[in-house]
Amino acid sequence: MHKETLNFQTETKELLNLMIHSIYTHKEIFLRELISNASDALDKLKFKALTDQNILKNDNEFKIEIFINKEKNTITIKDNGIGMTHEEVVSNIGTIAKSGSREFTQALKEAKNNNNDLSVIGQFGVGFYSSFMVADKITLKTKSPDSDTGVKWVSTGEGSFTIEDTKQSHRGTEIILHLREEENKEDSNAEYLEEYKIKELIQKYSDYVRYPILLEVTKTIEDEETKEKVETVELEKINSQTPLWKKSKTKITEEEYNEFYQGKFHDWTDPLKTIHFKVEGNLDYAALLYIPSKTPMDFYSKEFEKGLQLYSKNVFIMEKCKELIPDHFRFIKGLVDSPDLSLNISREILQQNRQLAIIAKNLEKKIQKELEKMLESDRDEYIKFWNEFGINIKGGIYEEFGRYKDTLKNLLIFNTTKDDNMTTLMEYKDRMPEDQKHIYYVSGDNIKSLEKMPQLEGIKAKGWEVLYFTDKIDEFAIKSLGSFENLTFKSIHEANEELSSEDDKKMLDEVEKDNSDLFTKIKEALGDKVSKVRPTTRLKSSAVCLVSGTDGISFEMEKVMAEIPGDNPMGALKAERILEINSNHELFKALIKVNETHPENLSKYAEVLYSQALLIEGFQLEDPIEFANNMTELLIKASKN
C-alpha cells in the first residue's frame, strides 16, 4: 500500500530534538505513558461497546501485553483497545501538542534544570513521545473497529514520519520501541530489556491499572518425561489491578489493610489507625490514610519528606505530594486517587491547583475528626498516638503564625498534678474550682522532677491542678495559643501575685519591712544575677526558689534558646530571676541570725542559696567549684559554732 512521508511542524521538531538529545533523570516513565495510553484506549472501547456490542467481535478479554526482544533490541507494548484510523493517527500522533508546544518546550527545559521532568512529560499531551528518550525509532501499528484497514506509522523523531495503510485484522494498537544504544554506560537503555526492570516499572507506576498487564517471560521448568530443565515462554500478569482503596470498606479486612500498609510503606508494624473514605460529587477522589504506630526512624532527620502518594485513575503520579498534608500531620502515610487530576500534573501547577487544594483541606478535616473521635472514645489508643506524634500537634499550634491553633487545641492532652491519666484542656477547665482564675502549668524535663518543684507547694495546698509540660515545645505552643475558653495560662515559675491572699500579702510586706537590711544585703551579694530578693508564702517545706518575671521569657524558654546551635543571638537571652525565700522556714531564721552575728558570711550564704535555686530549676552552675568551696567553708564554720 502507498507509503507517505510527512514532516513535523517546526515547533514539534524543536521539541523532539530536546527530548531525544537531552539526558533526563526519569526516562523510565516512557513505559507508564504507553501503558496509560493503552488503558485509555481500552476505556474508550468499553464505553463505545455499551451502545455497539458488535465492535468487540468476540475479542472481549481486554488486556495490555508487553514483549521484550533482546536480539532485536526492542520493547513492544500492545493493547486490544479502540485503535485509530489513518486520520486519527495523523491527528493524534503526527501532531504533537496541537496547542502549547512552545510552552511545553520551555517547561521541559526548566524541568531538566530542576530535575523535575517526571511531572512535565506528557503534561501538554505529548506522553507518547517520551518514548524517544529511550528509542531511536518508533513503529506504531493500529486498527480501529471503524476501519477496514490498519495503519503503520514510523518515525526516528528527526523531523519526519512515514504513514501507510496496512492489512490488519485485529483491533487495537501495537507500539514497537527500537531502543537507542547509548555510548555512556550509565545512561544505557539495556536495563529496559530485562524482565525484572519492566516488572519493577509496572509495579511502581501502573500496578493498579484496571486491565491486566501481561509480560512475556522466560521460565525454567522440569520436563515431566525427561526430567530435564527446559525453558518455556509465557505471558505473566504483573499488575494487581484492583486497588485496595477502590474497594468497599465493608469488603476489606483489618488484616488486608495492615498487609497493604506494611508492603506499600515498608513498615514492619501494623498501623495504629486506618482512615479510608471516598468522595463523590463535583470532585471525585478516594483516600487511604494510615497513622503509624511508631515514629519512623528518619522522621526527625533532614532527609524525611512528608507527603502522600498521588494517583489518577489508578495510575501513579507522584511519590510524595506534600501539598496534600499540613506539616502538623506529616506523620500520615497513605495515598489519594482522583480521576479529576491530570496524569502529569507538574510540581508548579500542584501549588496552584484548586482541586488539589480542596482535597487537601478535606483530608485535613478528616484526619482532625478521626483524631478527635479517638480522643473521645478510645483514650488509651490516643495516648499511644500522642506519645509518638503529639509533638507535631503542639508544633502545629504555633507554626504558620497560629493558623491551625483553634482546631488543634482540642487535640492537646497533658499529665497533671491531680489525674493519673492525661487530660484535655476542656477536662482541666471543667475541674477547676471557682476561686481558680487561670490555667497553671509547670515546665521541666520530666514528671518525676516536676513533682518535686518547690513552686508547686503553695498551689497544691490551694487544691489547684497544674499541667505538666515536659516537651521543650510546650511553652511555645501555649504562648501562641494565648488562652483557652477565656482562661489565660500561667506558669508557676512566674511571680504570680494571685497565689497570695490579702492576709499573706500584708504579712509579707511586714516581713520584708522588718528584714529589709537582710534582703538588701543578699541582693547586693548577688548583684545582677537577680532582679529582686523577697519573702514568699508560695513555699511550704522548701526554703528557697527562683521565679521569673511576668513580662520576659521563661526559664524553660531560656534553656531552649541556649541550645540552638551556631551563631545564635537568642542564646544570650535570659529570663528575669527573682529569688524568693520561705519566711516560715528555719533557714530564714538562720539567715537573720547570721546577719546579726556574722554578717561577713552572708554573701557566702547568698551564693549558696542562689546556686541551690538554680539547680532546682535545672540550670547548670557557672562555677560549680566555687559552689563546692562555699558549701565546705560554711559547713566548717557551722561545726565550730
XYZ file of C-alpha atoms in Angstrom:
641
model
C 0.000 0.000 0.000
C 1.021 3.608 -0.566
C 3.535 4.980 1.958
C 3.505 8.695 2.685
C 6.263 10.765 4.297
C 5.220 13.845 6.247
C 7.245 16.466 8.068
C 6.733 17.526 11.624
C 5.904 21.134 12.400
C 8.830 23.443 13.163
C 7.908 23.705 16.836
C 7.495 19.948 17.043
C 10.977 19.391 15.604
C 12.462 21.588 18.304
C 10.549 19.716 20.964
C 11.609 16.294 19.674
C 15.213 17.357 19.397
C 15.127 18.484 23.014
C 13.671 15.189 24.203
C 15.913 12.946 22.111
C 19.256 14.596 22.682
C 18.919 15.581 26.316
C 19.545 13.344 29.292
C 16.620 13.091 31.705
C 16.529 11.638 35.160
C 13.180 9.896 34.696
C 13.484 8.204 31.319
C 11.685 5.200 32.774
C 8.300 6.960 32.638
C 8.045 6.129 28.929
C 6.501 2.800 29.969
C 3.997 4.461 32.273
C 2.908 6.769 29.447
C 2.432 3.953 26.948
C 0.540 1.779 29.436
C -1.687 4.731 30.344
C -2.404 5.344 26.664
C -3.276 1.663 26.236
C -5.558 1.786 29.275
C -7.308 4.868 27.866
C -7.795 3.059 24.543
C -9.444 0.154 26.357
C -11.640 2.574 28.325
C -12.831 4.163 25.084
C -13.586 0.772 23.566
C -15.601 -0.322 26.611
C -17.591 2.899 26.515
C -18.336 2.534 22.824
C -19.304 -1.109 23.304
C -22.088 -0.051 25.649
C -24.077 1.047 22.607
C -22.450 -1.185 19.985
C -21.528 -4.702 21.119
C -20.608 -5.696 17.561
C -17.323 -3.806 17.660
C -15.891 -6.365 20.106
C -16.217 -9.290 17.658
C -15.576 -11.955 20.304
C -12.415 -10.156 21.401
C -13.665 -9.005 24.787
C -10.787 -10.027 27.042
C -9.285 -6.582 27.483
C -5.565 -6.655 28.157
C -2.215 -4.936 27.708
C 0.730 -7.064 26.589
C 4.447 -6.319 26.709
C 7.143 -8.214 24.817
C 10.916 -7.935 25.135
C 13.226 -8.936 22.280
C 16.879 -8.724 23.247
C 18.100 -9.850 19.815
C 16.237 -7.076 18.023
C 16.755 -4.629 20.912
C 13.027 -3.849 21.072
C 10.175 -3.500 23.527
C 6.619 -3.933 22.257
C 3.523 -2.638 24.040
C 0.256 -3.992 22.662
C -3.421 -3.497 23.522
C -6.759 -4.584 22.063
C -8.402 -1.225 22.673
C -10.134 1.242 20.373
C -7.240 1.645 17.940
C -7.013 4.515 15.436
C -7.943 5.273 11.851
C -5.496 6.782 9.351
C -6.868 10.271 10.042
C -6.706 9.790 13.794
C -3.067 8.706 13.608
C -2.136 11.839 11.666
C -4.161 13.992 14.051
C -3.207 12.373 17.361
C 0.302 11.076 16.710
C 1.563 13.121 13.786
C 0.960 16.425 15.501
C 2.412 16.909 18.944
C 0.670 19.260 21.317
C -1.622 20.998 18.888
C -1.592 23.957 21.248
C 1.092 24.967 23.673
C 4.106 23.201 22.152
C 6.283 26.261 22.719
C 5.126 26.429 26.342
C 5.868 22.737 26.759
C 9.344 23.122 25.280
C 10.104 25.897 27.750
C 8.636 23.910 30.650
C 10.701 20.884 29.695
C 13.901 22.938 29.613
C 13.133 24.329 33.061
C 12.206 20.892 34.356
C 15.524 19.496 33.166
C 17.346 22.162 35.158
C 15.198 21.447 38.217
C 15.393 17.652 37.945
C 11.601 17.576 37.622
C 10.912 16.221 34.138
C 8.894 13.350 35.643
C 5.997 15.717 36.247
C 6.220 17.640 32.991
C 6.481 14.909 30.333
C 3.039 14.428 28.907
C 1.552 17.432 30.668
C 0.877 19.080 27.327
C -0.343 15.913 25.610
C 2.982 14.511 24.446
C 3.324 11.470 26.718
C 3.671 9.155 23.723
C 6.822 10.960 22.645
C 8.562 10.345 25.957
C 9.490 7.033 24.299
C 12.081 8.899 22.255
C 14.091 9.316 25.440
C 14.973 5.610 25.148
C 14.203 4.750 21.499
C 15.817 5.945 18.271
C 12.905 4.586 16.240
C 9.228 4.005 16.986
C 6.918 1.811 14.945
C 3.197 2.074 15.605
C 0.649 -0.357 14.182
C -3.014 0.243 14.845
C -6.518 -0.570 13.655
C -9.845 0.982 14.549
C -13.039 -1.123 14.577
C -14.464 1.586 12.300
C -11.840 0.938 9.613
C -11.268 -1.968 7.218
C -7.516 -1.408 7.139
C -4.792 -0.902 9.647
C -2.240 1.902 9.818
C 1.518 1.774 10.216
C 3.376 4.840 11.486
C 7.181 5.027 11.756
C 9.477 7.799 12.947
C 13.005 8.319 14.188
C 11.989 11.651 15.648
C 14.381 13.511 13.372
C 11.855 15.731 11.638
C 9.542 13.436 9.694
C 7.447 10.287 9.866
C 6.048 7.761 7.407
C 2.476 6.531 7.415
C 0.768 3.852 5.335
C -2.355 1.706 5.358
C -1.843 -1.995 6.059
C -3.736 -5.250 6.084
C -4.523 -5.884 9.726
C -7.351 -7.997 11.045
C -7.219 -7.436 14.800
C -8.361 -4.306 16.578
C -6.004 -2.295 18.806
C -2.565 -0.701 18.875
C 0.951 -2.115 18.900
C 3.950 0.117 19.605
C 7.470 -1.159 18.945
C 10.341 0.745 20.527
C 13.765 0.244 18.942
C 15.991 1.113 21.875
C 18.813 3.576 21.398
C 22.283 2.278 22.191
C 23.882 4.853 24.444
C 27.648 5.409 24.451
C 27.607 6.237 28.137
C 27.041 3.023 30.090
C 25.466 4.947 32.967
C 22.711 6.091 30.602
C 22.314 2.697 28.962
C 18.830 1.599 27.955
C 19.811 -2.078 28.109
C 18.153 -2.488 31.506
C 14.772 -1.999 29.838
C 15.343 -5.317 28.065
C 15.443 -7.101 31.417
C 12.276 -8.733 32.728
C 12.943 -7.652 36.315
C 13.188 -3.990 35.303
C 9.943 -3.990 33.337
C 8.200 -5.745 36.237
C 9.599 -3.146 38.609
C 8.333 -0.252 36.474
C 4.888 -1.793 36.043
C 4.513 -2.320 39.782
C 5.826 1.161 40.535
C 3.721 3.179 38.111
C 0.917 1.004 36.769
C 0.184 -1.620 39.404
C -3.449 -0.532 39.725
C -4.336 -0.095 36.070
C -7.735 -1.783 35.803
C -6.736 -4.065 32.909
C -4.286 -6.973 33.197
C -0.756 -6.087 32.122
C 0.851 -9.245 30.739
C 4.610 -9.524 30.300
C 6.172 -12.246 28.190
C 8.626 -14.016 30.489
C 11.003 -16.922 30.191
C 10.733 -19.625 32.828
C 12.718 -22.759 33.504
C 10.609 -25.836 34.192
C 11.208 -29.560 34.533
C 10.091 -31.764 31.653
C 7.663 -34.340 33.017
C 9.087 -37.148 30.878
C 12.828 -36.443 30.632
C 13.072 -34.586 33.957
C 15.416 -32.173 32.212
C 15.305 -28.432 32.755
C 13.764 -26.669 29.781
C 12.932 -23.049 29.077
C 9.391 -22.007 28.292
C 7.861 -18.677 27.334
C 4.544 -17.498 28.718
C 2.576 -14.341 29.474
C 2.605 -13.461 33.171
C 0.211 -10.973 34.767
C 2.277 -8.369 36.605
C -0.115 -5.766 37.997
C -2.502 -6.315 40.879
C -5.238 -4.410 39.003
C -7.794 -3.659 41.681
C -6.576 -1.001 44.106
C -7.445 -1.682 47.719
C -8.652 1.889 48.109
C -11.254 1.420 45.371
C -12.909 -1.461 47.212
C -15.772 -1.012 49.666
C -14.627 -0.736 53.285
C -17.095 -3.459 54.239
C -15.257 -5.912 51.989
C -11.778 -5.238 53.354
C -10.489 -6.961 56.476
C -8.188 -5.347 59.013
C -5.538 -7.866 58.005
C -5.772 -6.741 54.366
C -5.435 -3.095 55.384
C -2.395 -3.916 57.526
C -0.714 -6.067 54.876
C -1.200 -3.338 52.287
C 0.290 -0.767 54.668
C 3.328 -2.853 55.511
C 4.047 -3.703 51.890
C 3.319 -0.282 50.445
C 5.054 1.848 53.046
C 7.791 -0.537 54.200
C 6.810 -0.677 57.856
C 7.042 -3.961 59.761
C 4.480 -2.865 62.383
C 0.716 -2.596 61.976
C -0.648 0.942 61.700
C -2.302 2.491 64.734
C -5.245 3.763 62.702
C -6.602 3.304 59.169
C -8.681 6.052 57.533
C -10.373 5.006 54.294
C -13.024 7.057 52.532
C -14.340 8.121 49.140
C -15.833 11.410 47.998
C -18.116 11.747 45.004
C -19.610 14.916 43.579
C -18.050 17.913 41.885
C -14.669 16.428 42.743
C -14.195 12.659 42.974
C -11.383 11.052 44.924
C -10.554 8.135 47.174
C -8.150 8.336 50.100
C -6.468 5.604 52.115
C -4.562 7.056 55.049
C -2.650 5.471 57.907
C -1.426 6.698 61.267
C 1.750 4.704 62.027
C 2.028 3.046 65.408
C 5.683 4.074 65.729
C 7.637 7.147 64.731
C 9.639 6.420 61.550
C 13.383 6.135 62.100
C 14.125 9.117 59.840
C 11.168 11.221 60.976
C 13.262 13.950 62.583
C 16.087 13.864 60.054
C 16.637 16.350 57.242
C 16.060 13.547 54.732
C 12.462 12.937 55.821
C 9.863 14.078 53.309
C 6.201 14.453 54.126
C 3.536 13.788 51.544
C 1.019 11.301 50.212
C 1.251 9.183 47.097
C -0.830 10.637 44.292
C -2.719 8.611 41.691
C -5.029 9.491 38.842
C -7.346 6.739 37.596
C -5.211 4.136 39.408
C -2.042 5.389 37.682
C 0.824 6.539 39.880
C 1.701 10.222 39.509
C 3.887 11.186 42.430
C 5.573 9.569 45.426
C 5.421 12.493 47.858
C 2.733 15.087 47.196
C 3.473 17.426 50.099
C 0.652 19.780 49.122
C -1.892 17.221 50.351
C -0.922 17.304 54.000
C -0.135 20.085 56.518
C 3.126 19.919 58.448
C 1.488 19.004 61.752
C 0.024 15.876 60.115
C 3.232 14.963 58.279
C 3.334 11.607 60.074
C 0.359 10.435 57.985
C 1.172 7.824 55.351
C -1.157 6.979 52.519
C -2.405 7.896 49.091
C -5.045 9.797 47.172
C -6.526 8.782 43.822
C -8.596 11.249 41.813
C -9.761 10.876 38.205
C -10.112 14.657 38.074
C -6.355 15.258 38.290
C -4.081 15.365 35.261
C -1.793 12.357 34.971
C 1.237 14.562 34.503
C 0.471 17.463 36.771
C 3.672 19.388 37.473
C 5.028 20.471 40.851
C 4.479 24.120 39.947
C 0.875 23.517 38.929
C 0.290 21.462 42.078
C 0.905 24.538 44.193
C -1.814 26.435 42.346
C -4.204 23.568 41.649
C -7.620 24.384 43.079
C -8.818 20.774 43.019
C -5.783 19.606 44.944
C -6.276 22.398 47.482
C -9.866 21.243 48.051
C -8.732 17.640 48.534
C -6.007 18.755 50.954
C -8.470 20.771 53.046
C -10.886 17.840 53.204
C -8.088 15.455 54.206
C -7.049 17.800 56.995
C -10.624 17.952 58.313
C -10.995 14.175 58.081
C -7.768 13.475 59.977
C -8.704 16.051 62.627
C -12.140 14.466 63.037
C -10.703 10.942 63.334
C -8.218 12.065 65.987
C -10.959 13.830 67.942
C -13.054 10.665 67.749
C -10.137 8.566 69.006
C -9.513 11.035 71.836
C -13.149 10.865 72.894
C -13.876 7.154 72.528
C -10.515 5.384 72.881
C -8.237 7.362 75.185
C -5.684 4.570 75.528
C -5.163 4.413 71.753
C -4.990 8.188 71.575
C -2.318 8.287 74.262
C -0.282 5.830 72.174
C -0.656 8.207 69.237
C 0.186 11.198 71.422
C 3.352 9.643 72.785
C 4.594 9.169 69.223
C 3.301 12.258 67.410
C 1.898 14.689 69.986
C 4.863 16.978 69.494
C 3.709 17.570 65.909
C 0.279 18.710 67.094
C 1.923 21.131 69.519
C 4.185 22.394 66.762
C 1.186 22.952 64.522
C -0.296 25.350 67.072
C 2.475 27.923 66.763
C 3.630 27.240 63.197
C 2.334 29.448 60.386
C 1.508 32.195 62.915
C -1.038 30.071 64.743
C -3.135 29.356 61.665
C -4.277 25.970 62.985
C -4.413 26.682 66.723
C -8.197 26.930 67.023
C -8.671 23.346 65.840
C -5.517 21.715 67.174
C -6.050 22.991 70.732
C -8.807 20.392 71.099
C -6.278 17.606 70.482
C -3.888 18.639 73.274
C -3.514 16.368 76.303
C -1.212 16.697 79.319
C -0.301 14.946 82.523
C -1.313 16.899 85.623
C -0.777 17.033 89.373
C -4.211 15.521 90.042
C -5.119 12.977 87.393
C -3.090 9.853 86.718
C -4.484 9.890 83.186
C -3.648 12.521 80.609
C -6.248 15.257 80.360
C -7.550 17.669 77.732
C -7.719 21.402 78.352
C -11.514 21.230 78.443
C -11.442 18.466 81.055
C -8.991 20.570 83.103
C -11.287 23.606 82.836
C -14.323 21.608 83.940
C -12.472 20.504 87.104
C -11.336 23.997 88.116
C -12.612 25.286 91.489
C -14.445 28.619 91.467
C -11.599 30.545 93.090
C -9.116 29.495 90.376
C -8.924 32.075 87.577
C -6.091 30.730 85.385
C -4.740 27.516 83.868
C -1.475 26.738 85.644
C 1.477 24.789 84.320
C 4.972 23.805 85.365
C 7.800 23.151 82.888
C 10.760 20.798 83.129
C 12.497 17.717 81.795
C 10.291 15.013 83.312
C 7.328 14.485 85.606
C 9.433 12.974 88.385
C 11.479 16.140 88.759
C 8.467 18.422 88.291
C 6.629 16.739 91.160
C 9.383 17.973 93.493
C 9.382 21.593 92.314
C 9.150 23.938 95.335
C 6.819 26.299 93.448
C 4.152 23.569 93.421
C 3.826 23.519 97.198
C 1.636 26.587 97.594
C -0.602 25.991 94.619
C -1.208 22.339 95.559
C -2.136 23.483 99.059
C -4.927 25.514 97.456
C -6.223 22.400 95.722
C -5.495 23.795 92.257
C -4.451 21.500 89.421
C -1.248 22.106 87.443
C -0.381 20.870 83.951
C 2.989 19.184 83.474
C 4.944 20.497 80.469
C 7.782 18.101 79.662
C 8.383 18.906 75.971
C 10.521 21.899 75.090
C 7.892 22.911 72.575
C 5.070 23.080 75.162
C 5.525 26.668 76.298
C 5.916 27.917 72.726
C 2.616 26.265 71.817
C 0.808 27.688 74.840
C 2.197 31.189 74.266
C 0.859 31.001 70.711
C -2.494 29.720 71.955
C -2.716 32.637 74.382
C -5.815 31.447 76.199
C -8.369 28.676 76.327
C -12.077 29.346 76.884
C -11.159 32.865 78.099
C -8.705 31.435 80.623
C -5.097 32.610 80.411
C -2.143 30.298 81.021
C 0.135 30.973 83.972
C 3.469 29.369 84.783
C 4.085 28.564 88.432
C 7.665 29.668 87.755
C 6.412 33.229 87.283
C 5.934 35.822 90.016
C 2.191 35.287 90.381
C 0.683 37.652 92.939
C -2.693 35.898 92.804
C -1.235 32.922 94.674
C -1.093 35.022 97.851
C -4.177 36.023 99.816
C -4.635 39.570 101.111
C -3.576 38.425 104.581
C -0.493 36.768 103.078
C 0.421 39.951 101.224
C 0.160 42.033 104.408
C 2.293 39.528 106.276
C 4.923 39.505 103.513
C 5.058 43.298 103.499
C 5.744 43.238 107.232
C 8.443 40.540 106.885
C 10.146 42.450 104.074
C 9.965 45.719 106.038
C 11.254 44.178 109.263
C 14.128 42.423 107.442
C 14.893 44.973 104.734
C 18.563 45.053 105.714
C 18.843 41.262 105.228
C 17.137 41.259 101.815
C 19.192 44.254 100.674
C 22.485 42.582 101.611
C 21.554 39.337 99.833
C 20.604 41.327 96.725
C 23.893 43.244 96.856
C 25.830 39.998 97.248
C 24.184 38.513 94.159
C 24.343 41.699 92.117
C 22.854 41.460 88.629
C 22.242 37.736 88.964
C 18.800 38.525 90.379
C 16.459 41.461 89.971
C 14.948 41.113 93.416
C 15.137 39.155 96.681
C 11.921 38.814 98.679
C 9.975 36.603 101.072
C 7.221 34.296 99.820
C 4.324 32.197 101.045
C 4.217 30.007 97.920
C 6.749 27.657 99.558
C 5.700 25.284 102.326
C 8.515 22.825 103.041
C 11.207 24.219 100.742
C 13.488 27.061 101.762
C 14.114 28.889 98.521
C 13.154 29.083 94.857
C 13.626 31.168 91.742
C 10.748 32.712 89.830
C 10.811 34.667 86.596
C 9.225 37.988 85.762
C 5.847 38.098 84.056
C 6.936 40.130 81.030
C 10.040 38.384 79.677
C 10.850 34.850 78.610
C 10.503 31.899 80.973
C 13.260 29.730 82.408
C 12.317 26.881 80.073
C 12.413 29.145 77.017
C 15.827 30.393 78.105
C 17.130 26.819 78.131
C 15.684 26.118 74.680
C 17.193 29.298 73.231
C 20.593 28.408 74.669
C 20.550 25.027 72.894
C 20.095 26.498 69.415
C 23.367 25.725 67.573
C 25.527 28.064 65.512
C 25.793 31.836 65.694
C 22.788 32.267 67.930
C 21.966 35.725 69.332
C 18.885 34.235 71.008
C 21.190 32.197 73.229
C 22.118 35.338 75.133
C 18.529 35.957 76.244
C 17.997 35.476 79.960
C 14.820 35.231 81.972
C 14.406 37.657 84.844
C 15.447 35.977 88.099
C 13.706 36.723 91.397
C 14.990 34.893 94.472
C 12.186 34.018 96.885
C 12.837 32.836 100.436
C 10.335 30.968 102.599
C 9.826 33.301 105.557
C 8.395 30.426 107.634
C 11.396 28.164 107.095
C 14.095 27.524 109.704
C 16.677 28.656 107.162
C 15.191 32.152 107.113
C 15.592 32.356 110.867
C 19.190 31.170 110.464
C 19.849 33.912 107.900
C 18.514 36.526 110.298
C 20.884 35.200 112.968
C 23.870 35.173 110.569
C 23.118 38.770 109.594
C 23.104 39.734 113.255
C 26.158 37.754 114.432
C 28.358 37.083 111.387
C 27.288 39.475 108.597
C 30.602 38.840 106.812
C 29.357 35.317 105.988
C 26.057 36.447 104.491
C 27.425 36.776 100.951
C 28.516 33.120 101.031
C 25.032 32.066 102.167
C 23.503 34.179 99.418
C 25.635 32.491 96.748
C 24.817 29.025 98.075
C 21.079 29.739 98.202
C 21.113 31.154 94.676
C 23.084 28.146 93.387
C 20.622 25.769 95.037
C 17.713 27.582 93.404
C 19.453 27.389 90.013
C 19.982 23.650 90.378
C 16.334 23.149 91.318
C 15.346 24.914 88.084
C 17.612 22.643 86.067
C 20.283 25.229 85.263
C 23.983 24.466 85.239
C 26.160 26.411 87.648
C 28.607 28.817 86.074
C 31.220 27.919 88.695
C 30.491 24.603 90.456
C 33.913 24.667 92.144
C 33.087 27.952 93.851
C 29.755 26.489 94.961
C 31.511 23.460 96.456
C 34.094 25.650 98.203
C 31.388 27.898 99.668
C 29.487 24.866 100.955
C 32.636 23.437 102.526
C 33.554 26.726 104.162
C 30.075 27.234 105.622
C 29.945 23.647 106.924
C 33.291 24.085 108.678
C 32.162 27.347 110.279
C 28.854 25.802 111.321
C 30.650 22.915 113.019
C 32.704 25.345 115.119
C 29.693 27.271 116.399
